Amino acid sequence: MTSKSQHIVKNPSGGWAVKRSGSSRVTKVYLNKKEAIERGRAIAKNQKSELYIHGVDGKVLEKDSYIMDAEK
């Protein structure tokens, strides 16, 4: 996990949030998970980092890495 990793997490106040690894604040909250994933993926691609998609229970369900894309 890199410090720039993006996480899609359930927001306690409702919706789904994009959150940078290690940050106490969320980047943005979306009404549905699909929108949050799309935004998180775009950020991860732009920053050549990783995307972690969490479930409602907080466990990582899926991980995508865009680090290798930077080395091509």
PDB file of C-alpha atoms in Angstrom:
ATOM      1  CA  MET A   1       0.000   0.000   0.000  1.00  0.00           C
ATOM      2  CA  THR A   2       1.479   3.350  -1.020  1.00  0.00           C
ATOM      3  CA  SER A   3       0.845   6.624   0.762  1.00  0.00           C
ATOM      4  CA  LYS A   4      -1.072   7.808  -2.279  1.00  0.00           C
ATOM      5  CA  SER A   5      -3.382   4.789  -2.289  1.00  0.00           C
ATOM      6  CA  GLN A   6      -7.060   5.553  -2.647  1.00  0.00           C
ATOM      7  CA  HIS A   7      -9.697   3.743  -0.616  1.00  0.00           C
ATOM      8  CA  ILE A   8     -13.413   3.416  -1.281  1.00  0.00           C
ATOM      9  CA  VAL A   9     -15.071   3.185   2.125  1.00  0.00           C
ATOM     10  CA  LYS A  10     -18.569   3.331   3.574  1.00  0.00           C
ATOM     11  CA  ASN A  11     -19.135   6.817   4.959  1.00  0.00           C
ATOM     12  CA  PRO A  12     -20.585   6.774   8.505  1.00  0.00           C
ATOM     13  CA  SER A  13     -22.936   9.647   7.610  1.00  0.00           C
ATOM     14  CA  GLY A  14     -24.184   7.880   4.481  1.00  0.00           C
ATOM     15  CA  GLY A  15     -22.966   7.134   0.997  1.00  0.00           C
ATOM     16  CA  TRP A  16     -19.508   6.020  -0.071  1.00  0.00           C
ATOM     17  CA  ALA A  17     -16.310   8.002   0.221  1.00  0.00           C
ATOM     18  CA  VAL A  18     -13.003   8.248  -1.590  1.00  0.00           C
ATOM     19  CA  LYS A  19     -10.240   8.536   0.981  1.00  0.00           C
ATOM     20  CA  ARG A  20      -6.474   8.787   0.603  1.00  0.00           C
ATOM     21  CA  SER A  21      -4.411   6.308   2.590  1.00  0.00           C
ATOM     22  CA  GLY A  22      -3.390   7.762   5.951  1.00  0.00           C
ATOM     23  CA  SER A  23      -5.690  10.757   5.679  1.00  0.00           C
ATOM     24  CA  SER A  24      -8.202  11.538   8.418  1.00  0.00           C
ATOM     25  CA  ARG A  25     -10.465  13.348   5.940  1.00  0.00           C
ATOM     26  CA  VAL A  26     -12.284  11.992   2.935  1.00  0.00           C
ATOM     27  CA  THR A  27     -11.684  13.401  -0.542  1.00  0.00           C
ATOM     28  CA  LYS A  28     -15.383  13.353  -1.450  1.00  0.00           C
ATOM     29  CA  VAL A  29     -18.574  11.501  -0.537  1.00  0.00           C
ATOM     30  CA  TYR A  30     -20.828   9.997  -3.225  1.00  0.00           C
ATOM     31  CA  LEU A  31     -24.386   8.742  -2.963  1.00  0.00           C
ATOM     32  CA  ASN A  32     -23.511   5.370  -4.450  1.00  0.00           C
ATOM     33  CA  LYS A  33     -20.490   3.094  -4.472  1.00  0.00           C
ATOM     34  CA  LYS A  34     -20.183   2.994  -8.274  1.00  0.00           C
ATOM     35  CA  GLU A  35     -19.583   6.761  -8.487  1.00  0.00           C
ATOM     36  CA  ALA A  36     -17.028   6.602  -5.672  1.00  0.00           C
ATOM     37  CA  ILE A  37     -15.179   3.751  -7.403  1.00  0.00           C
ATOM     38  CA  GLU A  38     -15.081   5.631 -10.722  1.00  0.00           C
ATOM     39  CA  ARG A  39     -13.587   8.723  -9.035  1.00  0.00           C
ATOM     40  CA  GLY A  40     -11.186   6.727  -6.889  1.00  0.00           C
ATOM     41  CA  ARG A  41      -9.980   4.803  -9.930  1.00  0.00           C
ATOM     42  CA  ALA A  42      -9.378   8.027 -11.880  1.00  0.00           C
ATOM     43  CA  ILE A  43      -7.343   9.462  -9.005  1.00  0.00           C
ATOM     44  CA  ALA A  44      -5.336   6.236  -8.590  1.00  0.00           C
ATOM     45  CA  LYS A  45      -4.546   6.136 -12.330  1.00  0.00           C
ATOM     46  CA  ASN A  46      -3.530   9.805 -12.322  1.00  0.00           C
ATOM     47  CA  GLN A  47      -1.274   9.345  -9.289  1.00  0.00           C
ATOM     48  CA  LYS A  48       0.070   5.950 -10.448  1.00  0.00           C
ATOM     49  CA  SER A  49      -1.032   4.361  -7.188  1.00  0.00           C
ATOM     50  CA  GLU A  50      -3.399   1.679  -5.907  1.00  0.00           C
ATOM     51  CA  LEU A  51      -7.147   1.515  -5.404  1.00  0.00           C
ATOM     52  CA  TYR A  52      -8.673  -0.470  -2.533  1.00  0.00           C
ATOM     53  CA  ILE A  53     -12.408  -1.111  -2.556  1.00  0.00           C
ATOM     54  CA  HIS A  54     -13.806  -1.925   0.879  1.00  0.00           C
ATOM     55  CA  GLY A  55     -17.088  -3.570   1.811  1.00  0.00           C
ATOM     56  CA  VAL A  56     -19.620  -2.352   4.351  1.00  0.00           C
ATOM     57  CA  ASP A  57     -17.717  -4.261   7.055  1.00  0.00           C
ATOM     58  CA  GLY A  58     -14.468  -2.481   6.138  1.00  0.00           C
ATOM     59  CA  LYS A  59     -12.749  -5.510   4.634  1.00  0.00           C
ATOM     60  CA  VAL A  60     -10.927  -5.063   1.320  1.00  0.00           C
ATOM     61  CA  LEU A  61     -12.996  -6.690  -1.418  1.00  0.00           C
ATOM     62  CA  GLU A  62     -10.915  -5.692  -4.431  1.00  0.00           C
ATOM     63  CA  LYS A  63      -7.569  -4.070  -5.213  1.00  0.00           C
ATOM     64  CA  ASP A  64      -6.340  -2.503  -8.440  1.00  0.00           C
ATOM     65  CA  SER A  65      -2.796  -1.282  -8.984  1.00  0.00           C
ATOM     66  CA  TYR A  66      -1.795   1.370 -11.487  1.00  0.00           C
ATOM     67  CA  ILE A  67       1.828   1.532 -10.340  1.00  0.00           C
ATOM     68  CA  MET A  68       3.078  -0.724 -13.137  1.00  0.00           C
ATOM     69  CA  ASP A  69       1.411   1.533 -15.706  1.00  0.00           C
ATOM     70  CA  ALA A  70       3.936   4.233 -14.783  1.00  0.00           C
ATOM     71  CA  GLU A  71       6.852   1.912 -15.552  1.00  0.00           C
ATOM     72  CA  LYS A  72       5.696   1.004 -19.081  1.00  0.00           C
TER      73      LYS A  72
END
